[in-house]
Amino acid sequence: MSPPTVKLNDGTQIPAIGFGTGTALFGRDAENSVKRAIECGFTHLDGAQAYDNEDSLGAGMKAAGKPRSELYIVTKLKQGFGAAQVKPSLVESLRKLDLDFVDLFLIHSPRPLKPEDGTLQDLWQAMEAVHAEGLAKSIGVSNFTVDDLKAILPGAKIIPSVNQVEIHPYVWKAVEPIVTYGRENGNITPVSYGGLTPLVRAAGGPVDQVLPPIVERLTKTLGKPVTPAQVLSKWVTHKGAIIVTTSSKEARIKEYLEAFQVPDLTAQEIQAIDDAGAKLHKRIFMRHVFGE
Ligand SMILES: NC(=O)c1ccc[n+]([C@@H]2O[C@H](COP(=O)([O-])OP(=O)(O)OC[C@H]3O[C@@H](n4cnc5c(N)ncnc54)[C@H](OP(=O)(O)O)[C@@H]3O)[C@@H](O)[C@H]2O)c1
């Protein structure tokens, strides 16, 4: 079953969950993983120039045999690239992916950006230019703080459609102001990566204690087993974010997609996860941008 889609501020639709080719697949051949994810029902694939595997992402798409029109392909401008590299690097990504356009092109990170490469505003103007040329249907940002958004929004002809950032209960207190600012200043949709951190990278933390009763209630309500990972995915969705995740295992890939059949969390359950998350701050990725 295909995941639901969400409308972005430019009118396009993004599938509510994407399969990532970074982290576990960073710098590795992603063909088989991408093929399997598409065969299981993923249509949104999250790549990046920095992952150094766009050619295998393209090969995986081809091997899965799904029409291009049913796929949603994302890539990101390599960190450290300036305005002059936006178009040539995207053209090179499209060559590797064997595509005419990507559905979404993101600035991977606002930093590092060398002064000789221009400002963030210059970078965003170059993103607007590749959008105007049709090389990217939507454009957005990743790892942008409120100040980074403030730097580009006043001069922007196009508001970023998304801001892809680390979102899970152990960074929610820090990231909520970015999510809220984006929503209030052009309806920028948050995209979450690292969403399973409480289970995968910070096991034993306070969130562990609040998940079991929620899992139990939802399992009873649904009439089949619900997992802690699915509860965390629901939590991310309740925060209004698109999920980007990944797995090397078919059973887990299916589990991620089946999270959309899990009933909603109650306001009290969301609050319990928020409160437990607020007891521990743990950021895994992009500390050079966000600090701790
Ligand atoms: N924009 C950025 O700067 C940025 C940064 C980081 C990531 N990303 C994107 O987001 C994607 C996903 O990132 P992520 O890996 O952080 O996602 P995640 O959803 O937090 O974690 C996925 C990982 O969790 C493991 N996992 C899932 N359930 C588990 C369980 N119950 N027990 C133990 N391990 C479990 C999976 O391993 P198995 O293979 O064993 O299932 C998989 O490697 C990346 O591939 C990339 O595309 C973007």
XYZ file of C-alpha atoms and ligand atoms in Angstrom:
340
model
C 0.000 0.000 0.000
C 1.364 3.438 -0.920
C 1.926 5.901 1.916
C -0.229 9.048 2.051
C 1.028 12.280 0.501
C 1.268 15.778 1.948
C 0.816 19.037 0.014
C 3.803 21.396 0.065
C 3.637 25.199 -0.063
C 4.319 25.137 -3.835
C 1.263 22.951 -4.470
C 3.197 19.716 -5.127
C 2.590 16.497 -3.176
C 5.331 14.704 -1.213
C 4.910 11.111 0.040
C 4.736 11.226 3.856
C 7.659 8.812 4.266
C 10.908 8.481 2.321
C 13.668 5.871 2.143
C 17.116 7.352 2.762
C 20.387 6.453 1.084
C 22.593 8.277 3.610
C 23.530 7.092 7.145
C 23.670 3.274 6.839
C 24.112 3.503 3.043
C 26.443 6.552 3.043
C 29.123 6.002 0.384
C 27.792 2.523 -0.338
C 26.012 0.955 -3.273
C 22.304 1.500 -2.613
C 20.876 -0.327 -5.664
C 19.484 -3.408 -3.938
C 18.213 -1.475 -0.919
C 16.434 1.065 -3.117
C 14.950 -1.667 -5.321
C 13.635 -3.531 -2.267
C 12.238 -0.364 -0.680
C 10.337 0.488 -3.885
C 9.076 -3.083 -4.225
C 7.763 -2.877 -0.644
C 5.870 0.362 -1.372
C 8.260 3.289 -0.861
C 8.007 5.886 -3.640
C 9.985 8.721 -2.016
C 13.775 8.204 -2.163
C 16.102 10.554 -0.308
C 19.563 10.950 -1.815
C 22.371 13.488 -1.666
C 25.491 14.392 -3.609
C 27.459 13.868 -0.399
C 26.282 10.254 -0.079
C 28.323 9.473 -3.190
C 25.867 6.810 -4.362
C 23.399 8.639 -6.625
C 24.300 6.331 -9.511
C 23.198 3.304 -7.479
C 20.036 5.132 -6.363
C 19.280 5.601 -10.076
C 20.086 1.943 -10.776
C 17.792 0.816 -7.927
C 14.927 2.889 -9.325
C 15.429 1.352 -12.739
C 15.695 -2.183 -11.369
C 12.411 -1.749 -9.472
C 10.704 -0.904 -12.771
C 8.240 1.615 -11.363
C 7.245 4.481 -13.698
C 9.100 7.734 -13.061
C 5.788 9.510 -12.547
C 5.107 7.348 -9.462
C 8.456 8.102 -7.820
C 9.526 11.115 -5.772
C 13.280 11.650 -5.942
C 15.220 13.977 -3.667
C 18.855 14.992 -3.821
C 20.864 17.591 -1.964
C 23.591 20.075 -2.841
C 26.886 18.920 -1.402
C 27.895 20.692 1.792
C 30.424 23.422 1.088
C 29.283 24.001 -2.504
C 28.566 27.639 -3.376
C 26.129 29.301 -5.763
C 28.300 28.654 -8.832
C 28.171 24.913 -8.188
C 24.402 24.614 -7.831
C 23.537 24.071 -11.487
C 26.599 22.057 -12.607
C 26.346 19.762 -9.581
C 22.619 19.202 -10.108
C 23.214 18.437 -13.784
C 25.837 15.888 -12.679
C 23.375 14.405 -10.137
C 20.748 14.076 -12.876
C 23.289 12.326 -15.076
C 24.097 9.857 -12.306
C 20.436 9.326 -11.443
C 19.588 9.146 -15.157
C 16.714 11.583 -14.705
C 15.568 14.801 -16.400
C 14.571 16.398 -13.102
C 14.435 15.686 -9.377
C 11.227 16.210 -7.451
C 13.029 18.046 -4.661
C 16.494 19.602 -4.469
C 17.779 20.725 -1.067
C 20.694 22.765 0.229
C 22.149 20.009 2.430
C 23.547 22.373 4.996
C 23.977 26.138 5.406
C 27.542 25.572 6.559
C 30.385 25.455 5.699
C 30.031 28.265 3.160
C 33.239 30.059 2.191
C 32.964 33.871 1.806
C 34.323 33.637 -1.762
C 31.373 31.347 -2.614
C 28.847 34.065 -1.795
C 26.116 34.344 0.806
C 23.266 32.005 1.681
C 21.035 34.394 -0.292
C 23.205 33.906 -3.392
C 22.962 30.154 -2.868
C 19.178 30.333 -2.632
C 18.974 32.449 -5.815
C 20.923 29.743 -7.639
C 18.431 27.183 -6.295
C 15.570 29.342 -7.633
C 17.285 29.399 -11.032
C 17.467 25.577 -11.335
C 13.819 25.438 -10.279
C 12.926 27.947 -13.018
C 14.764 25.754 -15.536
C 12.695 22.734 -14.486
C 15.670 20.731 -13.199
C 14.011 20.524 -9.763
C 10.215 20.576 -9.335
C 10.551 21.802 -5.749
C 13.427 23.367 -3.847
C 14.101 23.413 -0.142
C 16.709 23.429 2.586
C 18.136 21.091 5.193
C 19.674 21.756 8.592
C 18.648 25.414 8.507
C 18.333 27.230 11.832
C 15.889 30.112 12.361
C 18.725 32.565 11.592
C 19.542 30.727 8.362
C 15.882 30.920 7.297
C 15.850 34.613 8.211
C 18.895 35.123 5.984
C 17.162 33.845 2.842
C 13.434 34.524 3.275
C 13.359 38.327 2.807
C 14.865 38.161 -0.692
C 13.323 34.857 -1.729
C 11.098 34.606 -4.807
C 10.303 31.038 -3.790
C 9.855 30.042 -0.148
C 11.692 26.766 0.632
C 9.150 23.962 0.445
C 10.778 21.925 3.235
C 13.469 22.092 5.914
C 14.924 18.620 6.508
C 16.252 18.430 10.067
C 16.893 15.916 12.850
C 13.577 15.423 14.651
C 12.977 13.024 17.535
C 11.929 13.495 21.161
C 15.516 14.106 22.371
C 15.956 17.173 20.114
C 12.334 18.340 20.002
C 12.831 21.192 22.494
C 15.705 22.529 20.369
C 14.082 21.973 16.980
C 10.505 23.055 17.737
C 11.315 26.795 17.291
C 12.743 26.047 13.825
C 9.662 24.028 12.868
C 7.321 26.736 14.206
C 9.224 29.571 12.511
C 9.112 27.709 9.190
C 5.382 27.045 9.484
C 4.661 30.676 10.378
C 6.852 32.120 7.635
C 5.658 30.539 4.424
C 4.357 27.159 5.601
C 7.695 25.347 5.267
C 7.106 21.625 5.867
C 9.535 19.943 8.275
C 11.123 16.685 7.128
C 12.500 14.502 9.903
C 15.625 12.380 9.807
C 17.033 10.381 12.713
C 13.478 9.862 14.000
C 14.244 6.465 15.525
C 17.120 7.796 17.629
C 15.476 6.994 21.003
C 15.443 3.306 20.004
C 18.545 3.046 17.881
C 21.091 5.552 19.182
C 19.954 6.451 22.703
C 18.402 3.249 24.005
C 17.842 3.275 27.766
C 16.750 6.915 27.824
C 13.561 8.346 29.388
C 11.416 7.811 26.271
C 11.863 4.025 26.647
C 9.703 4.122 29.747
C 6.681 5.812 28.175
C 6.498 3.737 24.990
C 5.312 0.333 26.363
C 1.821 1.417 27.562
C 1.281 3.271 24.273
C 2.393 0.207 22.299
C -0.002 -1.916 24.368
C -3.007 0.373 23.849
C -2.419 0.705 20.118
C -1.887 -3.046 19.705
C -5.260 -3.662 21.355
C -6.963 -0.952 19.298
C -5.478 -2.086 15.984
C -5.851 -5.804 16.724
C -2.296 -6.607 15.617
C 1.163 -5.874 17.007
C 2.323 -2.264 16.981
C 6.054 -1.623 17.522
C 7.883 1.125 19.446
C 9.368 2.321 16.109
C 5.849 2.766 14.743
C 4.869 4.801 17.816
C 7.868 7.090 17.235
C 6.905 7.424 13.563
C 3.385 8.392 14.618
C 4.854 10.961 17.025
C 6.901 12.510 14.178
C 3.807 12.611 11.964
C 1.804 14.280 14.753
C 4.478 17.000 14.799
C 3.551 17.678 11.170
C 6.761 16.280 9.717
C 7.504 14.039 6.739
C 9.619 11.018 7.770
C 12.907 9.998 6.164
C 14.206 6.687 7.435
C 16.100 3.662 6.140
C 16.605 -0.047 6.772
C 18.616 -2.972 5.507
C 15.770 -5.350 6.425
C 12.626 -6.052 4.437
C 10.523 -6.726 7.557
C 11.436 -3.305 8.955
C 10.801 -1.542 5.643
C 7.268 -2.979 5.732
C 6.908 -2.067 9.411
C 7.758 1.588 8.605
C 5.088 1.733 5.902
C 2.506 0.002 8.078
C 2.890 2.763 10.688
C 0.366 4.729 8.621
C -2.319 2.172 9.560
C -1.638 2.633 13.277
C -4.342 4.699 15.052
C -3.465 8.225 16.174
C -1.731 8.871 19.483
C -3.826 10.717 22.061
C -2.856 14.246 23.153
C -1.775 12.748 26.510
C 0.450 10.170 24.804
C 2.104 12.834 22.649
C 2.633 14.940 25.780
C 4.112 11.976 27.671
C 6.652 11.435 24.854
C 7.411 15.195 24.720
C 7.946 15.296 28.491
C 10.182 12.214 28.508
C 12.132 13.556 25.522
C 12.679 16.890 27.252
C 14.602 15.116 30.032
C 17.501 14.266 27.722
C 19.057 16.354 24.955
C 20.778 14.183 22.375
C 21.655 15.383 18.898
C 23.316 12.844 16.634
C 23.867 14.650 13.342
C 25.139 18.010 12.071
C 26.601 19.322 15.325
C 28.846 21.623 13.269
C 25.678 23.529 12.311
C 23.638 23.320 15.500
C 26.290 22.993 18.190
C 25.087 20.602 20.872
N 19.809 16.033 5.790
C 20.684 15.475 6.591
O 21.643 16.119 7.035
C 20.504 14.033 6.997
C 21.186 13.527 8.116
C 20.966 12.199 8.483
C 20.099 11.409 7.726
N 19.484 11.926 6.630
C 18.596 11.079 5.770
O 17.710 10.352 6.587
C 17.840 8.948 6.296
C 17.472 8.136 7.515
O 18.291 8.510 8.589
P 18.440 7.635 9.875
O 19.246 6.422 9.555
O 18.945 8.536 10.923
O 16.930 7.158 10.170
P 16.290 6.461 11.436
O 14.899 6.153 11.019
O 16.490 7.248 12.681
O 17.135 5.131 11.645
C 17.146 4.103 10.707
C 18.079 3.037 11.232
O 17.499 2.486 12.402
C 17.705 1.091 12.443
N 16.561 0.524 13.169
C 15.249 0.710 12.907
N 14.466 0.103 13.807
C 15.312 -0.485 14.675
C 15.104 -1.258 15.856
N 13.879 -1.563 16.280
N 16.217 -1.697 16.506
C 17.448 -1.401 16.060
N 17.700 -0.677 14.960
C 16.643 -0.218 14.264
C 17.770 0.667 10.991
O 18.674 -0.408 10.924
P 18.358 -1.782 10.138
O 19.043 -1.681 8.847
O 18.943 -2.804 11.041
O 16.858 -1.894 10.017
C 18.314 1.900 10.264
O 19.689 1.829 10.023
C 19.273 8.827 5.812
O 19.500 7.630 5.092
C 19.385 10.067 4.960
O 18.758 9.858 3.703
C 19.653 13.220 6.272
